Coordinates of C-alpha atoms and ligand atoms in Angstrom, one line a residue:
X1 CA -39.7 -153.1 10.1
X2 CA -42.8 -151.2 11.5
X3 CA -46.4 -152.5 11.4
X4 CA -47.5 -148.7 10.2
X5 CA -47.8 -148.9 6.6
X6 CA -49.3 -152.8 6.8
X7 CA -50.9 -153.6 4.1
X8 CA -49.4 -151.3 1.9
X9 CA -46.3 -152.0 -1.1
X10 CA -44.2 -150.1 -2.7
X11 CA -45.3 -147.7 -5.2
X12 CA -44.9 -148.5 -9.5
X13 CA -45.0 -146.6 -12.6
X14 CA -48.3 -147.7 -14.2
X15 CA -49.1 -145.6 -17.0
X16 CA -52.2 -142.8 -17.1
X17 CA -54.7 -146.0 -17.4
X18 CA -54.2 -147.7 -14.1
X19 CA -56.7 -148.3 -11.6
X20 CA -55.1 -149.5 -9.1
X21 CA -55.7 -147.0 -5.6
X22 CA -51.8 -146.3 -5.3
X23 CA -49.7 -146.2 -8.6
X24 CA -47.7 -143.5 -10.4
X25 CA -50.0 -142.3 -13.6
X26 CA -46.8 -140.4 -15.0
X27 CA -43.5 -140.4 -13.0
X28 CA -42.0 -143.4 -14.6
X29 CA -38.2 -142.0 -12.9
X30 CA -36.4 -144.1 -15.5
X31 CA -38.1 -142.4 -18.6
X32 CA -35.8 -139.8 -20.3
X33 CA -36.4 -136.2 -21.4
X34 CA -34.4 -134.1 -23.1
X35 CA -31.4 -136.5 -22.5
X36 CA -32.1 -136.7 -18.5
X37 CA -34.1 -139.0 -17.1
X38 CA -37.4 -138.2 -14.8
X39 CA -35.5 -138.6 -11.5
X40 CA -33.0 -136.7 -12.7
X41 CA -34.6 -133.8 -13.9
X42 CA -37.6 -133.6 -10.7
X43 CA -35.1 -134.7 -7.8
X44 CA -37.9 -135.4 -5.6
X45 CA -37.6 -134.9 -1.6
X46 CA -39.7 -135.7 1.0
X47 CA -39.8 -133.5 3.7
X48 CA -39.6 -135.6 7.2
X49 CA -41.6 -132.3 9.3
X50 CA -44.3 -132.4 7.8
X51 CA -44.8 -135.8 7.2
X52 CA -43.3 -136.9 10.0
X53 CA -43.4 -133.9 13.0
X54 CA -46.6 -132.7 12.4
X55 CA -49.3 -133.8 14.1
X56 CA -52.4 -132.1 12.6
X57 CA -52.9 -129.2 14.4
X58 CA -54.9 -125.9 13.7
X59 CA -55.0 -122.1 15.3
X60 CA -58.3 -123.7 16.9
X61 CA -57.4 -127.3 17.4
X62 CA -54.9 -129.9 18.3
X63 CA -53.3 -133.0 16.8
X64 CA -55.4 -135.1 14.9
X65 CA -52.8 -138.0 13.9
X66 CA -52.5 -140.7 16.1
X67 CA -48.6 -142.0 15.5
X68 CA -46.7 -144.4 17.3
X69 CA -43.9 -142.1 17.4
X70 CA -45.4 -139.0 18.9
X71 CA -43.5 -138.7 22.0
X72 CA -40.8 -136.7 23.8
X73 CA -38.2 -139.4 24.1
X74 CA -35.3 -140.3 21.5
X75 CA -36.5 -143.9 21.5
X76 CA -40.2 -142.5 19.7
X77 CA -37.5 -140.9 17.4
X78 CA -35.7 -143.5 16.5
X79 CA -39.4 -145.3 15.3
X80 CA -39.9 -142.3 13.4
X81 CA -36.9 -142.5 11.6
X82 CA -38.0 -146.1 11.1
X83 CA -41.2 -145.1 9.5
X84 CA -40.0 -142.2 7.8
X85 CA -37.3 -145.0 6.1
X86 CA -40.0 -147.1 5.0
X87 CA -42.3 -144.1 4.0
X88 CA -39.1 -142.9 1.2
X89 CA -38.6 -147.0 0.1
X90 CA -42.6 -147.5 -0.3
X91 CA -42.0 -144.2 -2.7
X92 CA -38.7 -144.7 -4.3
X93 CA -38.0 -141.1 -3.7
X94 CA -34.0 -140.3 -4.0
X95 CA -33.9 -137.6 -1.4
X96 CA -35.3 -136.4 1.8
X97 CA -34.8 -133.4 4.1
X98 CA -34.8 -132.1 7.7
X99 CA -34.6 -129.4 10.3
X100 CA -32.6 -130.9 13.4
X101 CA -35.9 -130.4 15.6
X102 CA -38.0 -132.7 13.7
X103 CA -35.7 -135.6 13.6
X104 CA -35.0 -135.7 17.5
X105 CA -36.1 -134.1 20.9
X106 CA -34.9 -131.1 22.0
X107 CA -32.4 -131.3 25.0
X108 CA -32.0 -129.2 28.1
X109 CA -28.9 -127.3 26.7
X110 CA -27.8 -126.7 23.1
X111 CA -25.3 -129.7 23.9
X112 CA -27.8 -131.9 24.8
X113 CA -30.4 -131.5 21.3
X114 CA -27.5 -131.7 19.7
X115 CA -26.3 -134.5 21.2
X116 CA -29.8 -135.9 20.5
X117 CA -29.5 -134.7 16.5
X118 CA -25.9 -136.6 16.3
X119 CA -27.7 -140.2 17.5
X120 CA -30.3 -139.8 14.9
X121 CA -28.3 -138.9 12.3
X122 CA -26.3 -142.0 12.6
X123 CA -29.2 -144.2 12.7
X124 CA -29.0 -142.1 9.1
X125 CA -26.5 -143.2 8.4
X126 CA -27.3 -146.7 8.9
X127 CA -30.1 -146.9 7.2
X128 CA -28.7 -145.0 4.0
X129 CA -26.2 -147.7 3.4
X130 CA -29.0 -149.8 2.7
X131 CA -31.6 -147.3 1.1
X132 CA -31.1 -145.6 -1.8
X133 CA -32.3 -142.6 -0.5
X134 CA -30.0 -139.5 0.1
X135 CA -30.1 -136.2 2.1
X136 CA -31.2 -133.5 -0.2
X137 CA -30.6 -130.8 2.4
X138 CA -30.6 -130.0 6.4
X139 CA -32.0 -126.9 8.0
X140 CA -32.0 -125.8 12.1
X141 CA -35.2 -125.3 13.2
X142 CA -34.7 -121.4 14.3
X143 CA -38.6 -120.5 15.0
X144 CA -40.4 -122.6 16.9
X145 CA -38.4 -122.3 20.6
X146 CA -39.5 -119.5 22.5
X147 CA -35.9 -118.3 23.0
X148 CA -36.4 -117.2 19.0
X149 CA -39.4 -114.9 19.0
X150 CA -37.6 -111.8 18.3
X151 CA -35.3 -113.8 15.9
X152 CA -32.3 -115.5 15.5
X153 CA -29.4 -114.1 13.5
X154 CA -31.3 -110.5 13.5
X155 CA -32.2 -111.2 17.8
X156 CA -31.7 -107.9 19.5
X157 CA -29.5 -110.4 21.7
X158 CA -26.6 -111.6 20.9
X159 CA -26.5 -114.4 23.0
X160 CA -29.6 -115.5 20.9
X161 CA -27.7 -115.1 18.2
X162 CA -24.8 -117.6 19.2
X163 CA -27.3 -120.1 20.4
X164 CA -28.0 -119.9 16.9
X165 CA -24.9 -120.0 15.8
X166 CA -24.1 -123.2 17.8
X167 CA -27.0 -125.0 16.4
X168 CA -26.6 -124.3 12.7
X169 CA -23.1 -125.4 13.2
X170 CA -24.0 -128.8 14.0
X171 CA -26.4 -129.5 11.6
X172 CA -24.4 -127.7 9.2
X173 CA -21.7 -130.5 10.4
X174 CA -23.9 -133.5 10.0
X175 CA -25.6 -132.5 7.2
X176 CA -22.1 -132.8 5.4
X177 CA -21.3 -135.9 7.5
X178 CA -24.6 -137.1 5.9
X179 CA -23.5 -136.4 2.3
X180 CA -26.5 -133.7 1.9
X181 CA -26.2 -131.8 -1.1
X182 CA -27.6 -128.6 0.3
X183 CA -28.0 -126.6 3.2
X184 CA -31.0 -124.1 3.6
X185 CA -31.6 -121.2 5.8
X186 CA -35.3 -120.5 5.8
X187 CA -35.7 -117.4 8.1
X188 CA -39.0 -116.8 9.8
X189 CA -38.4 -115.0 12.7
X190 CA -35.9 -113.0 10.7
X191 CA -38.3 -110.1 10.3
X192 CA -40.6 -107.9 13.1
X193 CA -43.7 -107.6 13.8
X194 CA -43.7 -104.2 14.9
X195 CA -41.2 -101.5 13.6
X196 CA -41.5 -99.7 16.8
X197 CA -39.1 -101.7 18.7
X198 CA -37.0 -102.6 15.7
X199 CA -33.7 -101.6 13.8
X200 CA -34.0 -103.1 10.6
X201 CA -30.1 -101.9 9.4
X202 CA -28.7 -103.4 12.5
X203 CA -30.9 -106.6 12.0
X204 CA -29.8 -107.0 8.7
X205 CA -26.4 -106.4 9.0
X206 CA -26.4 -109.3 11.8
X207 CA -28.4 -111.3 9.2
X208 CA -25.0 -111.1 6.7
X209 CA -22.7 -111.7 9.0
X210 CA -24.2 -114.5 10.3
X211 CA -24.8 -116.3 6.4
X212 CA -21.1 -115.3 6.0
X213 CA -20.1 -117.4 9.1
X214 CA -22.4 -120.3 8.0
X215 CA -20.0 -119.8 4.8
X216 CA -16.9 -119.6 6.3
X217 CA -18.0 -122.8 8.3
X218 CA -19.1 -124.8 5.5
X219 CA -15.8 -124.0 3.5
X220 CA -13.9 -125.0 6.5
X221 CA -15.4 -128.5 6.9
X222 CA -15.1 -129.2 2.8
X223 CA -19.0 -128.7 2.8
X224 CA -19.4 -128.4 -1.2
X225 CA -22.8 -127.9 -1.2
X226 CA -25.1 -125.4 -2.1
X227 CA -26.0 -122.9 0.0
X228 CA -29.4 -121.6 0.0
X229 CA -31.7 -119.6 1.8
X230 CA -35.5 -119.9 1.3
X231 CA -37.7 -116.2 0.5
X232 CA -40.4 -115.8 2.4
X233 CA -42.6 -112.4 2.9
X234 CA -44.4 -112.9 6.1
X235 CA -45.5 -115.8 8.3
X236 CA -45.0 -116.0 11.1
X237 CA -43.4 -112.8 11.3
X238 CA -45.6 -110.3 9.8
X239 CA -42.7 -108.9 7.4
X240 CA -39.4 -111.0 7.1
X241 CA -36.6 -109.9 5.4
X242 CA -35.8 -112.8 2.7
X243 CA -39.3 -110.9 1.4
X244 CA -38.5 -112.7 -1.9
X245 CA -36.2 -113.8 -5.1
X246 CA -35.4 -110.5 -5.8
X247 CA -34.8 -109.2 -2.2
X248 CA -32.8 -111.9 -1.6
X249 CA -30.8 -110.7 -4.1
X250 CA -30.4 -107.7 -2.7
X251 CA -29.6 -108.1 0.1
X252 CA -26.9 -110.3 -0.8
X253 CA -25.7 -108.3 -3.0
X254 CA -25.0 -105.7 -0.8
X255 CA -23.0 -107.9 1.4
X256 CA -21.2 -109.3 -1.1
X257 CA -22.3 -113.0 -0.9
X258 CA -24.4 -113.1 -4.5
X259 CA -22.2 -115.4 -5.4
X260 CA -21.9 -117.7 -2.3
X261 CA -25.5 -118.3 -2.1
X262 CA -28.4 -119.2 -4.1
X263 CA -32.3 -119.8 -3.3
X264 CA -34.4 -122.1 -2.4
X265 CA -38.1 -121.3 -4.3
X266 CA -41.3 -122.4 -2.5
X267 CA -44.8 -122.2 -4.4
X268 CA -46.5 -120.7 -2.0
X269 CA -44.1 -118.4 -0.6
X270 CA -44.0 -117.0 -4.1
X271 CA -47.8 -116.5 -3.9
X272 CA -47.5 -115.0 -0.5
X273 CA -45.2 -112.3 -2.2
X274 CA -47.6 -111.2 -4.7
X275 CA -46.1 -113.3 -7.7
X276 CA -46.5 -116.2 -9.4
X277 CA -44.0 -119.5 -8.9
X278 CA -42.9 -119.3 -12.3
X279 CA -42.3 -115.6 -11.5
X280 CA -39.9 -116.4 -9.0
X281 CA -37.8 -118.8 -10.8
X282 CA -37.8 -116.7 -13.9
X283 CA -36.2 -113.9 -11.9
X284 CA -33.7 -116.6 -9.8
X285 CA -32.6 -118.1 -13.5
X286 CA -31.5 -115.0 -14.7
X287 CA -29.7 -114.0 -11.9
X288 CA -28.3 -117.6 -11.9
X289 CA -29.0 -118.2 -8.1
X290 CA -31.9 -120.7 -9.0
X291 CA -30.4 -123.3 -6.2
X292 CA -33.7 -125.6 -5.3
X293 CA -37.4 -126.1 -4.9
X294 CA -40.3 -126.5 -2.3
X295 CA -43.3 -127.7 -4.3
X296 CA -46.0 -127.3 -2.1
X297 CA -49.1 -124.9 -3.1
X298 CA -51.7 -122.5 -1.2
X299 CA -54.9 -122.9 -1.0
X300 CA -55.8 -119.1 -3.0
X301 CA -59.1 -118.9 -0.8
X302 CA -57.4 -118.7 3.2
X303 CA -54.4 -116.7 1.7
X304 CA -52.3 -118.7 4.1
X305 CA -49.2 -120.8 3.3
X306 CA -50.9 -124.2 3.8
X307 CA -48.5 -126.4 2.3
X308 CA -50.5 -128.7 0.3
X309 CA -48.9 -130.9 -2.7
X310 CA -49.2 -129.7 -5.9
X311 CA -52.4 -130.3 -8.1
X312 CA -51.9 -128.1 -11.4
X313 CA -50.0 -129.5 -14.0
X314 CA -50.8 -126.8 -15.9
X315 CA -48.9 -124.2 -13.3
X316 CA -46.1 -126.7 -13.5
X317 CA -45.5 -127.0 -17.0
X318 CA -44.9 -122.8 -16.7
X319 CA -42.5 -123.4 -14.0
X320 CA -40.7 -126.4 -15.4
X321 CA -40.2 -124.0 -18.7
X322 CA -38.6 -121.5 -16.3
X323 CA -36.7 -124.5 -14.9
X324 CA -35.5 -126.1 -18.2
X325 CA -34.5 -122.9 -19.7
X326 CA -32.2 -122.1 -16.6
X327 CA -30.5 -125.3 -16.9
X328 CA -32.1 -127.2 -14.4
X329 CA -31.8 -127.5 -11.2
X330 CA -28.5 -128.8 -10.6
X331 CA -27.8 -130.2 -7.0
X332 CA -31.1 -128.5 -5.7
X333 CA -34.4 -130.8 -6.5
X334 CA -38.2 -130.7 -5.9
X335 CA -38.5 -131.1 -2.1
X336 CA -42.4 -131.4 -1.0
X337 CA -42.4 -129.1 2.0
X338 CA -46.4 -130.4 2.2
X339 CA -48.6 -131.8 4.4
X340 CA -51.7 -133.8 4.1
X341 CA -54.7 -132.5 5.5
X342 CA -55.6 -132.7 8.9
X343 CA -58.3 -135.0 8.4
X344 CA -56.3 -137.1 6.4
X345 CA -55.4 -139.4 9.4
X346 CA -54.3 -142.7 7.6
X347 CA -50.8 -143.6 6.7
X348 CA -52.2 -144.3 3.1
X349 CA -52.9 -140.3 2.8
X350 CA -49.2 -139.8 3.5
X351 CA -48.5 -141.8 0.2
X352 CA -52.0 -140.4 -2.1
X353 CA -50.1 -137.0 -1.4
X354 CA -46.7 -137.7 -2.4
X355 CA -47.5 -140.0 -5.5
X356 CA -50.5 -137.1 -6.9
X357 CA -47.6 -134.4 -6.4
X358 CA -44.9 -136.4 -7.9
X359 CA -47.7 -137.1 -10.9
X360 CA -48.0 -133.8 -11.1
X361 CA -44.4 -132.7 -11.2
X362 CA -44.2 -135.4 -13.8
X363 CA -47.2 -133.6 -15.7
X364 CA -45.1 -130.8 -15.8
X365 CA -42.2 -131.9 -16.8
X366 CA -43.5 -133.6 -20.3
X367 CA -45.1 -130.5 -21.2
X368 CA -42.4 -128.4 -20.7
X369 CA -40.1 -130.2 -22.2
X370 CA -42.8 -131.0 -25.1
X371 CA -43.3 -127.1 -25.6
X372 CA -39.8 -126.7 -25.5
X373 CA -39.0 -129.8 -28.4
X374 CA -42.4 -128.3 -30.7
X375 CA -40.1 -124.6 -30.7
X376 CA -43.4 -123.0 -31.9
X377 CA -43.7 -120.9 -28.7
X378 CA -39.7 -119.7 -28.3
X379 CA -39.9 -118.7 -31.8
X380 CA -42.8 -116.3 -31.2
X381 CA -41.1 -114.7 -28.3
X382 CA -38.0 -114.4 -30.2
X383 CA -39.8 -112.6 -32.7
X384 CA -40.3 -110.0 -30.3
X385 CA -37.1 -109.2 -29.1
X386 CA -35.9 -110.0 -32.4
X387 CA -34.6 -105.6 -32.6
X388 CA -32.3 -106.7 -30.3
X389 CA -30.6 -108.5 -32.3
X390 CA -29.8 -106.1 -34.9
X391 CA -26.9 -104.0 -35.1
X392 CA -28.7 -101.0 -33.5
X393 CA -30.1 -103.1 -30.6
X394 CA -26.5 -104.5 -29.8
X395 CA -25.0 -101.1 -29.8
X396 CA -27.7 -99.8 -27.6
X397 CA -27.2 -102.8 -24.8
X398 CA -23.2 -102.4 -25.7
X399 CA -23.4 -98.8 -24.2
X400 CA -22.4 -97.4 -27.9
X401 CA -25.0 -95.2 -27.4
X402 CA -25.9 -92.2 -25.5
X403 CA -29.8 -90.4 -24.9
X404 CA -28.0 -87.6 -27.4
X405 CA -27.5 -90.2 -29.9
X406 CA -30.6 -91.5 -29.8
X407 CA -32.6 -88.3 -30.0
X408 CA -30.9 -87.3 -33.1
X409 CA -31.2 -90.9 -34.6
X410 CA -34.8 -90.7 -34.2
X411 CA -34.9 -87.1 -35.5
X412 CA -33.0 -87.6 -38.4
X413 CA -34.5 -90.8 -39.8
X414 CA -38.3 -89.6 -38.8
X415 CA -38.6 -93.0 -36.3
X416 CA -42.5 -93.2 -35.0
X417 CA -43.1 -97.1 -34.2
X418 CA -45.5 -98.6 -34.4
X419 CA -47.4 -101.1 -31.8
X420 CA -47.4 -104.6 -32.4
X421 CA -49.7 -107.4 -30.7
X422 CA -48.3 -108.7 -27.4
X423 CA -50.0 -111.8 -28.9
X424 CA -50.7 -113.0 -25.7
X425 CA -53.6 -115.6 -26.2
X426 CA -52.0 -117.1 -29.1
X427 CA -48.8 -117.9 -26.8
X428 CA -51.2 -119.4 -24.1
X429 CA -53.1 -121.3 -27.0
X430 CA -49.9 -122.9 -28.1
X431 CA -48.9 -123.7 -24.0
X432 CA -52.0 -125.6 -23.9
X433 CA -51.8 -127.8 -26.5
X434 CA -49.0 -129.3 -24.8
X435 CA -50.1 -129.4 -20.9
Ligands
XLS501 C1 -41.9 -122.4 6.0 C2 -40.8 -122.9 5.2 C3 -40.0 -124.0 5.9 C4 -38.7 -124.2 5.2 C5 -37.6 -124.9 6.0 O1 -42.8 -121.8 5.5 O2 -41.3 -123.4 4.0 O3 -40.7 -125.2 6.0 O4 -38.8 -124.9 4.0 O5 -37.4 -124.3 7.2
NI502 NI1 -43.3 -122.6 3.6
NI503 NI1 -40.2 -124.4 2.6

């Protein structure tokens, strides 16, 4: 045991009415709806970078925190996997997540960090026989060393491109070894900043064949997870090429790996992209590569992904509808890919963040599901689409029918629709009486 979260125990379900500083309002993870319980539905992760790697920094100043485990050495690693144990038990959060940079030092050679990720992730492994927290996924940290500034997979180097290769590999590996139910591939260097000096058919091509080695790897070591990689449209690179849900798509489409590999859907990123969250994981459900979640918002005034925790349970109940109708979210889950504040220096912030976002999550949830059990709202979309339905509708989708048909059907029975309401404020009078 540390001394860093003195004074501090383990978060309860207290119901909306407690005063208490520190105390879940609504996740109660045992409670059940529609048939799954809480936990089960939300999956919640913490993410160990930015709770744990991050030290406060801004584009105009440095860290802010002051942690005991801010060092270069593996022994300040092993106290922040200490902490960052205690942190998920203080919670009661089932899953966490990592890139291998955040969870040890970086090494001289690729050998050595990952040398340095294998030790921690057997202290992991020790401590997960005792907690009952699990991996939720692994990621390599592919941005932040120098050697990546032009990219990884899509380097115009090669050699950049197997240092890459030889990283994701092991924490590919030990992200199995770990039991992680995911593996993400989040790629922001995987872009340009200038097209001048850049091939994008060359750079995406590298781009496939590297996911389809990360594949072929994962396969070969019984790695029955999901594969994911995270949409992003700029930042740090000022356009990448996972631009978003349906590029994603695209892209793998083209390469043949739709079916390999699914996506990983963060709020902000969505925002960054021009669309909504709920947006997003409309378009991943019906493509059926909804795979997991980062919850963590923008502010909308800076226009920069800042990563905060969620704080609109109204937003959320949308995107748990989108969630719910696609079935859930399977082995993926809600991983907060936030950070407190930079002025929020205390170890107490680290928990007000996590237990407001998981509130919120839980917010959500009930009213989603609650719209959802009333049927009101589904039945008025129906309604709408209800032509479809018909025997004219099906033969039109069916491919029964040609333009030629059509014309003459029109012709001959003197069609001239009319408009109907789009009805829109009722449907977001009928969300709101359950969020
Ligand atoms: C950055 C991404 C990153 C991924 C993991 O914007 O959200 O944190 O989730 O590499
Ligand atoms: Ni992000
Ligand atoms: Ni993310």
């Amino acid at each position: 045991m540390t001394d860093f979260f003195k004074g501090i125990s383990p978060v309860k379900f207290e119901g909306p009415q407690s005063t208490s500083e520190l105390a879940y309002r609504h996740y109660n993870k045992d409670e059940k709806i529609l048939g799954k319980t809480m936990e089960e539905h939300i999956r919640p992760a913490v993410a160990y970078w930015h709770s744990f790697a991050w030290e406060g920094g801004d584009p105009f100043g440095g860290r802010t925190f002051d942690r005991p485990w801010f060092g270069p050495s593996m022994e300040h690693a092993k106290i922040k996997a200490d902490v960052a144990f205690e942190l998920f038990d203080l919670l009661d959060v089932p899953f966490f997540c990592f890139h291998d940079r955040d969870i040890a030092p970086e090494g001289e050679t690729l050998a050595e960090s990952n040398r340095n990720v294998r030790g921690i992730a057997e202290i992991f492994a020790r401590k997960m026989e005792t907690s009952r927290t699990k991996l939720l996924w692994g990621t390599a940290n592919l941005f932040s060393n120098r050697r990546f500034m032009s990219g990884a997979a899509t380097n115009p180097d090669p050699d950049v491109f197997a240092y890459a290769a030889g990283q994701v590999k092991n924490v590919l590996e030990v992200t199995h070894e770990l039991g992680g139910q995911n593996y993400v591939l989040w790629g922001g260097r995987e872009g340009y900043e200038t097209l001048l000096n850049t091939k994008i058919k060359q750079e995406q091509d590298q781009a496939a064949r590297f996911l389809t080695m990360v594949i072929e790897h994962a396969k070969k070591i019984g790695f029955t997870g999901q594969i994911l990689i995270e949409p992003k449209p700029q930042e740090p690179a000022k356009h990448q090429y996972d631009y978003d849900v349906a590029t994603v798509y695209g892209f793998l489409k083209t390469y043949g790996l739709e079916k390999e590999v699914k996506v990983n859907i963060e709020v902000g990123h969505a925002f960054l992209a021009g669309h909504s969250f709920e947006h997003e994981l409309a378009v991943a459900g019906g493509l059926g590569i909804l795979g997991s979640v980062d919850a963590n918002r923008n502010d909308l005034q800076s226009g920069w992904d800042t990563d905060q925790f969620p704080n609109n349970p109204g937003e959320m109940a949308l995107a748990f509808y989108q969630i719910l109708k696609a079935g859930g979210l399977g082995k993926g889950g809600f991983n907060f890919d936030a950070k407190v504040r930079r002025q929020s220096i205390d170890p107490a912030d680290l928990l007000h963040g996590h237990v407001g976002g998981l509130d919120i999550l839980a917010r959500g949830l009930k009213g989603a599901a609650a719209l959802i059990e009333d049927g009101t709202y589904d039945k008025v979309v129906d309604a709408r689409y209800a032509g479809w339905q018909g025997e004219e509708g099906k033969a039109i989708l069916a491919g029964k029918r040609t333009l030629a048909d059509l014309a003459a059907r029109v012709e001959k029975e003197g069609i001239n629709p009319e408009p109907k309401s789009g009805q829109q404020e009722y449907l977001e009078n009928i969300v709101n009486r359950f969020v």
